[in-house]
GROMACS .gro file of C-alpha atoms in nm:
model
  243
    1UNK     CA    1   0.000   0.000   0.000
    2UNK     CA    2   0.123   0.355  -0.049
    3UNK     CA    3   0.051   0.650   0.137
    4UNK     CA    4   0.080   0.996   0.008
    5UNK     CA    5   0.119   1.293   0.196
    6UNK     CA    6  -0.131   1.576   0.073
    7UNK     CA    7   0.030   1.900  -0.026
    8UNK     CA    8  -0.242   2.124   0.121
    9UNK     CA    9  -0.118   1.904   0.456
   10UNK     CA   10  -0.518   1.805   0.517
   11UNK     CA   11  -0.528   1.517   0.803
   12UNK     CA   12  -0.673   1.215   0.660
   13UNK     CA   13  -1.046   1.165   0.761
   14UNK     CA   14  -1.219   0.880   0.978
   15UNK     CA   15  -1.372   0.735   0.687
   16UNK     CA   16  -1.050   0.677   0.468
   17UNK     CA   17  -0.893   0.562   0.754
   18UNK     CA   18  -1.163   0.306   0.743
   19UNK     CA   19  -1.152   0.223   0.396
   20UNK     CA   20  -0.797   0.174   0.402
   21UNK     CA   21  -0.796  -0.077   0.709
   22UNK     CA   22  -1.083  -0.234   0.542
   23UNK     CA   23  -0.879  -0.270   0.227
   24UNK     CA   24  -0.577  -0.406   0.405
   25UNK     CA   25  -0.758  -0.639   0.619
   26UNK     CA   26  -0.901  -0.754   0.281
   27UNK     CA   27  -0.538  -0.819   0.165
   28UNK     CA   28  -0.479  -0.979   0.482
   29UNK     CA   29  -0.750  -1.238   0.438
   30UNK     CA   30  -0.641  -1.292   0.086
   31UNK     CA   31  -0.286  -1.348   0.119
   32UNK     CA   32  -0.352  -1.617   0.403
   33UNK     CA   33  -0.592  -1.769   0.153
   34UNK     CA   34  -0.315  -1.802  -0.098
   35UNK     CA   35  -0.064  -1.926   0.138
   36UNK     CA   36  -0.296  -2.164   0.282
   37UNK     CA   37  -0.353  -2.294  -0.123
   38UNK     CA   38   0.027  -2.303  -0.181
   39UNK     CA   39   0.101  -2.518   0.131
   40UNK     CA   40  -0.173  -2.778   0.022
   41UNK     CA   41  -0.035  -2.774  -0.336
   42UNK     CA   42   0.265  -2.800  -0.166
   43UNK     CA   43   0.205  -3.137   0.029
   44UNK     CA   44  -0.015  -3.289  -0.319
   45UNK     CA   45   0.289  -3.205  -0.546
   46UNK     CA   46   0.500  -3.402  -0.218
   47UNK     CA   47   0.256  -3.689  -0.290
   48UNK     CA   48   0.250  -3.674  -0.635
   49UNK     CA   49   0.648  -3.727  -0.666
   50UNK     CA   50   0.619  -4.020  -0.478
   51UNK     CA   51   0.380  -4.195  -0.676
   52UNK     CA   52   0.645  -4.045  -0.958
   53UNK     CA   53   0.931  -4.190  -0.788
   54UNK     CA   54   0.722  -4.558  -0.761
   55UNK     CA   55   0.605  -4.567  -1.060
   56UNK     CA   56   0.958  -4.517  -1.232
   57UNK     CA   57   1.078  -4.754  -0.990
   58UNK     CA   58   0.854  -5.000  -1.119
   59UNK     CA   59   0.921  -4.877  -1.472
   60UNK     CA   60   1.259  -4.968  -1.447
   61UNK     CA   61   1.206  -5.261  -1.242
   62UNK     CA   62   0.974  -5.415  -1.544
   63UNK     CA   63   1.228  -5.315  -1.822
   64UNK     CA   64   1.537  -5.440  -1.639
   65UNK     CA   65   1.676  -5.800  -1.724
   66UNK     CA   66   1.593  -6.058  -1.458
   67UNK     CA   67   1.760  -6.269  -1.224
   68UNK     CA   68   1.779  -6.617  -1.161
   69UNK     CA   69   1.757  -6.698  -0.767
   70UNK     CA   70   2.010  -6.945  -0.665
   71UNK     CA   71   2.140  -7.050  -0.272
   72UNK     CA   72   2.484  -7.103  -0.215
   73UNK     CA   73   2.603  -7.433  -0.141
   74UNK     CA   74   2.989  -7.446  -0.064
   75UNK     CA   75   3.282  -7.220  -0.142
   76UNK     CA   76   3.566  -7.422  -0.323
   77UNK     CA   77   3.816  -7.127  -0.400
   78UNK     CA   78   3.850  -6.736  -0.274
   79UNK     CA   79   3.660  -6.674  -0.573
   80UNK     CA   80   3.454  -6.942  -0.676
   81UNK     CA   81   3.133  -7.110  -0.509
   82UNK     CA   82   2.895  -7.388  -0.527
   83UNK     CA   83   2.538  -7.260  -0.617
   84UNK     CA   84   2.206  -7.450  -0.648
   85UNK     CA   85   1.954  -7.235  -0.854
   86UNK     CA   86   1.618  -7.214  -0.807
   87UNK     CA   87   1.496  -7.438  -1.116
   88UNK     CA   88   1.674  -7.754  -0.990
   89UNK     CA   89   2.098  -7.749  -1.106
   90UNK     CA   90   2.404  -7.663  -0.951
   91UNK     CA   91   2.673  -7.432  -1.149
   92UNK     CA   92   3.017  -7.349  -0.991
   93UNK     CA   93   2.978  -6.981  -1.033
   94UNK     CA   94   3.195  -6.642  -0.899
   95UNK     CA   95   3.075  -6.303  -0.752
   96UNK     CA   96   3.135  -5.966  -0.849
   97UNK     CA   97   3.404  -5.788  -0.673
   98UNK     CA   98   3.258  -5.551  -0.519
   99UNK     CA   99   3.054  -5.769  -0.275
  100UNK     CA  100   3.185  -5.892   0.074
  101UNK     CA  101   3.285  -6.251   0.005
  102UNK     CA  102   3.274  -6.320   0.400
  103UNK     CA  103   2.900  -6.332   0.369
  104UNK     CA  104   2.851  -6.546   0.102
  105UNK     CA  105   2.801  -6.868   0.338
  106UNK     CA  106   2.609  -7.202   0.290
  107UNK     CA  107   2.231  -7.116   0.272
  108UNK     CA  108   2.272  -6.771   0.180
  109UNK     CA  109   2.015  -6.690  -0.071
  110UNK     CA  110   2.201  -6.488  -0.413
  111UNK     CA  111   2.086  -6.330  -0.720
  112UNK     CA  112   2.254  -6.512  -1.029
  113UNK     CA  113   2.289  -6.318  -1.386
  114UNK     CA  114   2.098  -6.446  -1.637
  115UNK     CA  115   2.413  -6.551  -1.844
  116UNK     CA  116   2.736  -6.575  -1.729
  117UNK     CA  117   2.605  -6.685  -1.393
  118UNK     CA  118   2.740  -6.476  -1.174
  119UNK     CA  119   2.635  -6.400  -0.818
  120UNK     CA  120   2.555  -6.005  -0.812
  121UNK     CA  121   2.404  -5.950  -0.496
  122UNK     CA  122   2.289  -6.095  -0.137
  123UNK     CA  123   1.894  -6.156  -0.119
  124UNK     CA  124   1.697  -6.132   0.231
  125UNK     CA  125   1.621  -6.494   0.387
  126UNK     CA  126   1.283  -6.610   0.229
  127UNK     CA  127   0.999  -6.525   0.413
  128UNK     CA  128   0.653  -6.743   0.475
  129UNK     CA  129   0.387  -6.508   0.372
  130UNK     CA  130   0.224  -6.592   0.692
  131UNK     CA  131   0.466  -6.459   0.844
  132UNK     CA  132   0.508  -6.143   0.665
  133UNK     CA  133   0.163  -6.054   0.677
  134UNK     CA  134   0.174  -6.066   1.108
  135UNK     CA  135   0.461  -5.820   1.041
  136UNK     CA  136   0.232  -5.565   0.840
  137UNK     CA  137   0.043  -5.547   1.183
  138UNK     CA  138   0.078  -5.174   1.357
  139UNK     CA  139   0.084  -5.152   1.736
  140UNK     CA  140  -0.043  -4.796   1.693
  141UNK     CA  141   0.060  -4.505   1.891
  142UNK     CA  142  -0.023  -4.609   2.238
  143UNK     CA  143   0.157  -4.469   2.566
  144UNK     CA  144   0.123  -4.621   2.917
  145UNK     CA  145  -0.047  -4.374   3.031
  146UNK     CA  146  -0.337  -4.422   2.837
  147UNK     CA  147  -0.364  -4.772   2.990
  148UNK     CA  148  -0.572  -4.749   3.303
  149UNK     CA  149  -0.562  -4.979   3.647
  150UNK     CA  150  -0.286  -5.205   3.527
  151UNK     CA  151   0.036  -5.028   3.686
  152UNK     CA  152   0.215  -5.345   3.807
  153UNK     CA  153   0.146  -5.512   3.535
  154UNK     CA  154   0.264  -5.249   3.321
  155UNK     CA  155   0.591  -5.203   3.563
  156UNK     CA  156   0.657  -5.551   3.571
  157UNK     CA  157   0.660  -5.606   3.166
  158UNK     CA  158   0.895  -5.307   3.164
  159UNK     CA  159   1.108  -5.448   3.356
  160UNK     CA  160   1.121  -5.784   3.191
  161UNK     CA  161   1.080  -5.701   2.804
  162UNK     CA  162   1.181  -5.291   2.799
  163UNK     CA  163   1.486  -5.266   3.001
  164UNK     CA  164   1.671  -5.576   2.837
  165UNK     CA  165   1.670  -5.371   2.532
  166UNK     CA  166   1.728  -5.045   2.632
  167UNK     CA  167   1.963  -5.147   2.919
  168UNK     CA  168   2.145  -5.470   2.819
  169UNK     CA  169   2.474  -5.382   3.037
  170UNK     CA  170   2.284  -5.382   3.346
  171UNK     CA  171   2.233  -5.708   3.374
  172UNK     CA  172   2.613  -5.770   3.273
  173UNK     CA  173   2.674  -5.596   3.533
  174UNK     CA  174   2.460  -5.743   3.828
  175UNK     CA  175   2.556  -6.096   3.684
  176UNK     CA  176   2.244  -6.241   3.534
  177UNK     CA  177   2.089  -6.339   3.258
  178UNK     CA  178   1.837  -6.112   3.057
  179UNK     CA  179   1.473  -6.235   3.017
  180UNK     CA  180   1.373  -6.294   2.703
  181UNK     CA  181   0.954  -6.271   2.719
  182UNK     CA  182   0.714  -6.334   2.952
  183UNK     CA  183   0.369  -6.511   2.989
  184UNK     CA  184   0.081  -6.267   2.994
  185UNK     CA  185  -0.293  -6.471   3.081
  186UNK     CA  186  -0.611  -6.391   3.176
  187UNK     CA  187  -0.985  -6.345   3.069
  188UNK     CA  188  -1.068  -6.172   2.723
  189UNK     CA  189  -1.054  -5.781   2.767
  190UNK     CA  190  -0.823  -5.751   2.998
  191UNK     CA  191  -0.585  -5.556   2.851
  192UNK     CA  192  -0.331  -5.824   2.757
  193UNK     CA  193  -0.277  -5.721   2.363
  194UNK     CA  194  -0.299  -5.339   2.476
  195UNK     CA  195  -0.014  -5.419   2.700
  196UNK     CA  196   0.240  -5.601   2.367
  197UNK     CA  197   0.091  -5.305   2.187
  198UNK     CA  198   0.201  -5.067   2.423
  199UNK     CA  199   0.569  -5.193   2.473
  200UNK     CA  200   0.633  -5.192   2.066
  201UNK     CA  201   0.497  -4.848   2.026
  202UNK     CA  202   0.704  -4.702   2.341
  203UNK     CA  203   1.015  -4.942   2.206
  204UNK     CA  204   0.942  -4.820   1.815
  205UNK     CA  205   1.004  -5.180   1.765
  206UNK     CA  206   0.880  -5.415   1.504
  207UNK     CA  207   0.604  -5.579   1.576
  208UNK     CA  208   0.503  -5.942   1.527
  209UNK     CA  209   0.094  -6.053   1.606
  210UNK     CA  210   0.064  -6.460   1.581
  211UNK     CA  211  -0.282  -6.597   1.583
  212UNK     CA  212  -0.265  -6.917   1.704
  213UNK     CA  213  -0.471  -7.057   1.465
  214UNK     CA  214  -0.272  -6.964   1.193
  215UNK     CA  215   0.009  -7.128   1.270
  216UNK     CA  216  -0.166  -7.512   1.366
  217UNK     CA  217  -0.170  -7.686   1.061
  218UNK     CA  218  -0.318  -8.043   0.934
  219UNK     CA  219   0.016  -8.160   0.766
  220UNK     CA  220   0.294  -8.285   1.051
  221UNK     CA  221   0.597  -8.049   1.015
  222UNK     CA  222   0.451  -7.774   0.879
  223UNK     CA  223   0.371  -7.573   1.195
  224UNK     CA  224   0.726  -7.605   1.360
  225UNK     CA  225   0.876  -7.494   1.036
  226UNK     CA  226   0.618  -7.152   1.017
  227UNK     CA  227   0.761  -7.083   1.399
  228UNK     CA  228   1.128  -7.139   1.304
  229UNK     CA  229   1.059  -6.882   1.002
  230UNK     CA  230   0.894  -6.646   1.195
  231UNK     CA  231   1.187  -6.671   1.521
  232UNK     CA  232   1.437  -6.648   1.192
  233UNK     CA  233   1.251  -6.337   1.089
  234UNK     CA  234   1.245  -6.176   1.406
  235UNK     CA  235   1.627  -6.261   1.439
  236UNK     CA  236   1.665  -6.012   1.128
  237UNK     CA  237   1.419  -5.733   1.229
  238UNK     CA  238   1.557  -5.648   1.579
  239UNK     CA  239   1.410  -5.551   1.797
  240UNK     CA  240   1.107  -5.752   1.752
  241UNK     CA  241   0.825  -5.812   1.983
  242UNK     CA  242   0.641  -6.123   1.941
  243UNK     CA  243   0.294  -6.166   2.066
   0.00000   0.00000   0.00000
């Protein structure tokens, strides 16, 4: 806005004082509009590079040359190893340089190139999809204190599940050995998942939920291999609450 001094030096009246605080308030309410637009297009255009950045991951994902999945059986020679691939044979193979030859142990799971064979890269340990669907399970944001009437309990599996993991050289130091979980039981509704809920959101651990029922199975085997997978899992994603 621009104010002009009058050269007959009149004061300025009541009513364009008015006017002009009505105009600027008008401004006012205006600008804050458009900054209010411009931090919304802000956050869409935030979103929209994501789905930008996905989708050319994918792109590039879908137009890149595959892979053939292989586990490594022995190492014979610094640079040479025994792999078993995916679609049933066994080729004695090497590995790019740049990887870390240490890790490259019996059972480790590699990526193969399509035609020369070699091993390019490590690969996570296979996964059940049972079990990686009780991983896609939030424990939400929920604090202690938003748990009512179970204090001890909630001191007691602090003491037993939080401070091993937070604290580890305290128990070096008094000379005993760190719990590893406890046994929570009681009635339905008694706050027993709020509790595991609780300590993974406090922790900002991963958390695992296993319904029983999920993991009993008809065929003999099959259930003591889904609880070694999901252990084996939680070995990898630590810390890891299990309930």
């Amino acid at each position: 806005f621009r104010f002009e001094l009058l050269s007959d030096n009149r004061m300025v009246t009541e009513t364009d004082r008015s006017k002009i605080l009505q105009e600027y308030r008008k401004k006012l309410i205006e600008h804050r509009e458009v900054e209010a637009r411009l931090k919304e297009m802000r956050e869409n255009l935030k979103k929209l590079q994501k789905q930008f950045d996905k989708s050319e991951n994918d792109l590039k994902a879908l137009q890149s040359v595959g892979q053939i999945v292989g586990e490594v059986l022995k190492q014979l020679t610094e640079d040479k190893f025994i792999v078993k691939a995916t679609n049933g044979p066994r080729y004695v193979v090497g590995c790019r340089r740049q990887l870390d030859k240490t890790k490259l142990k019996p059972g480790t799971r590699v990526a193969l190139d399509m035609t020369t064979l070699t091993i390019m890269r490590y690969l996570p340990r296979e996964v059940d999809p049972l079990v990686y669907n009780m991983s896609h399970e939030d424990p939400g944001e929920i604090t202690y204190s938003a748990i009512g009437g179970l204090s001890e309990q909630i001191r007691e599996l602090r003491e037993v599940i939080e401070l091993p993991l937070l604290n580890p050289d305290f128990f070096k130091r008094v000379g005993i050995t760190a719990p590893k979980g406890c046994l929570l039981y009681g009635p339905p509704g008694t706050g027993k998942t709020l509790l595991a809920r609780a300590v993974a959101s406090q922790l900002d651990a991963n958390f695992l939920k296993v319904v029983s029922s999920a993991i009993v199975d008809k065929y003999i085997g099959e259930s003591a291999r889904l609880i070694r997978e999901m252990f084996n899992y939680a070995k990898d994603h630590q810390p890891c609450i299990i309930f």
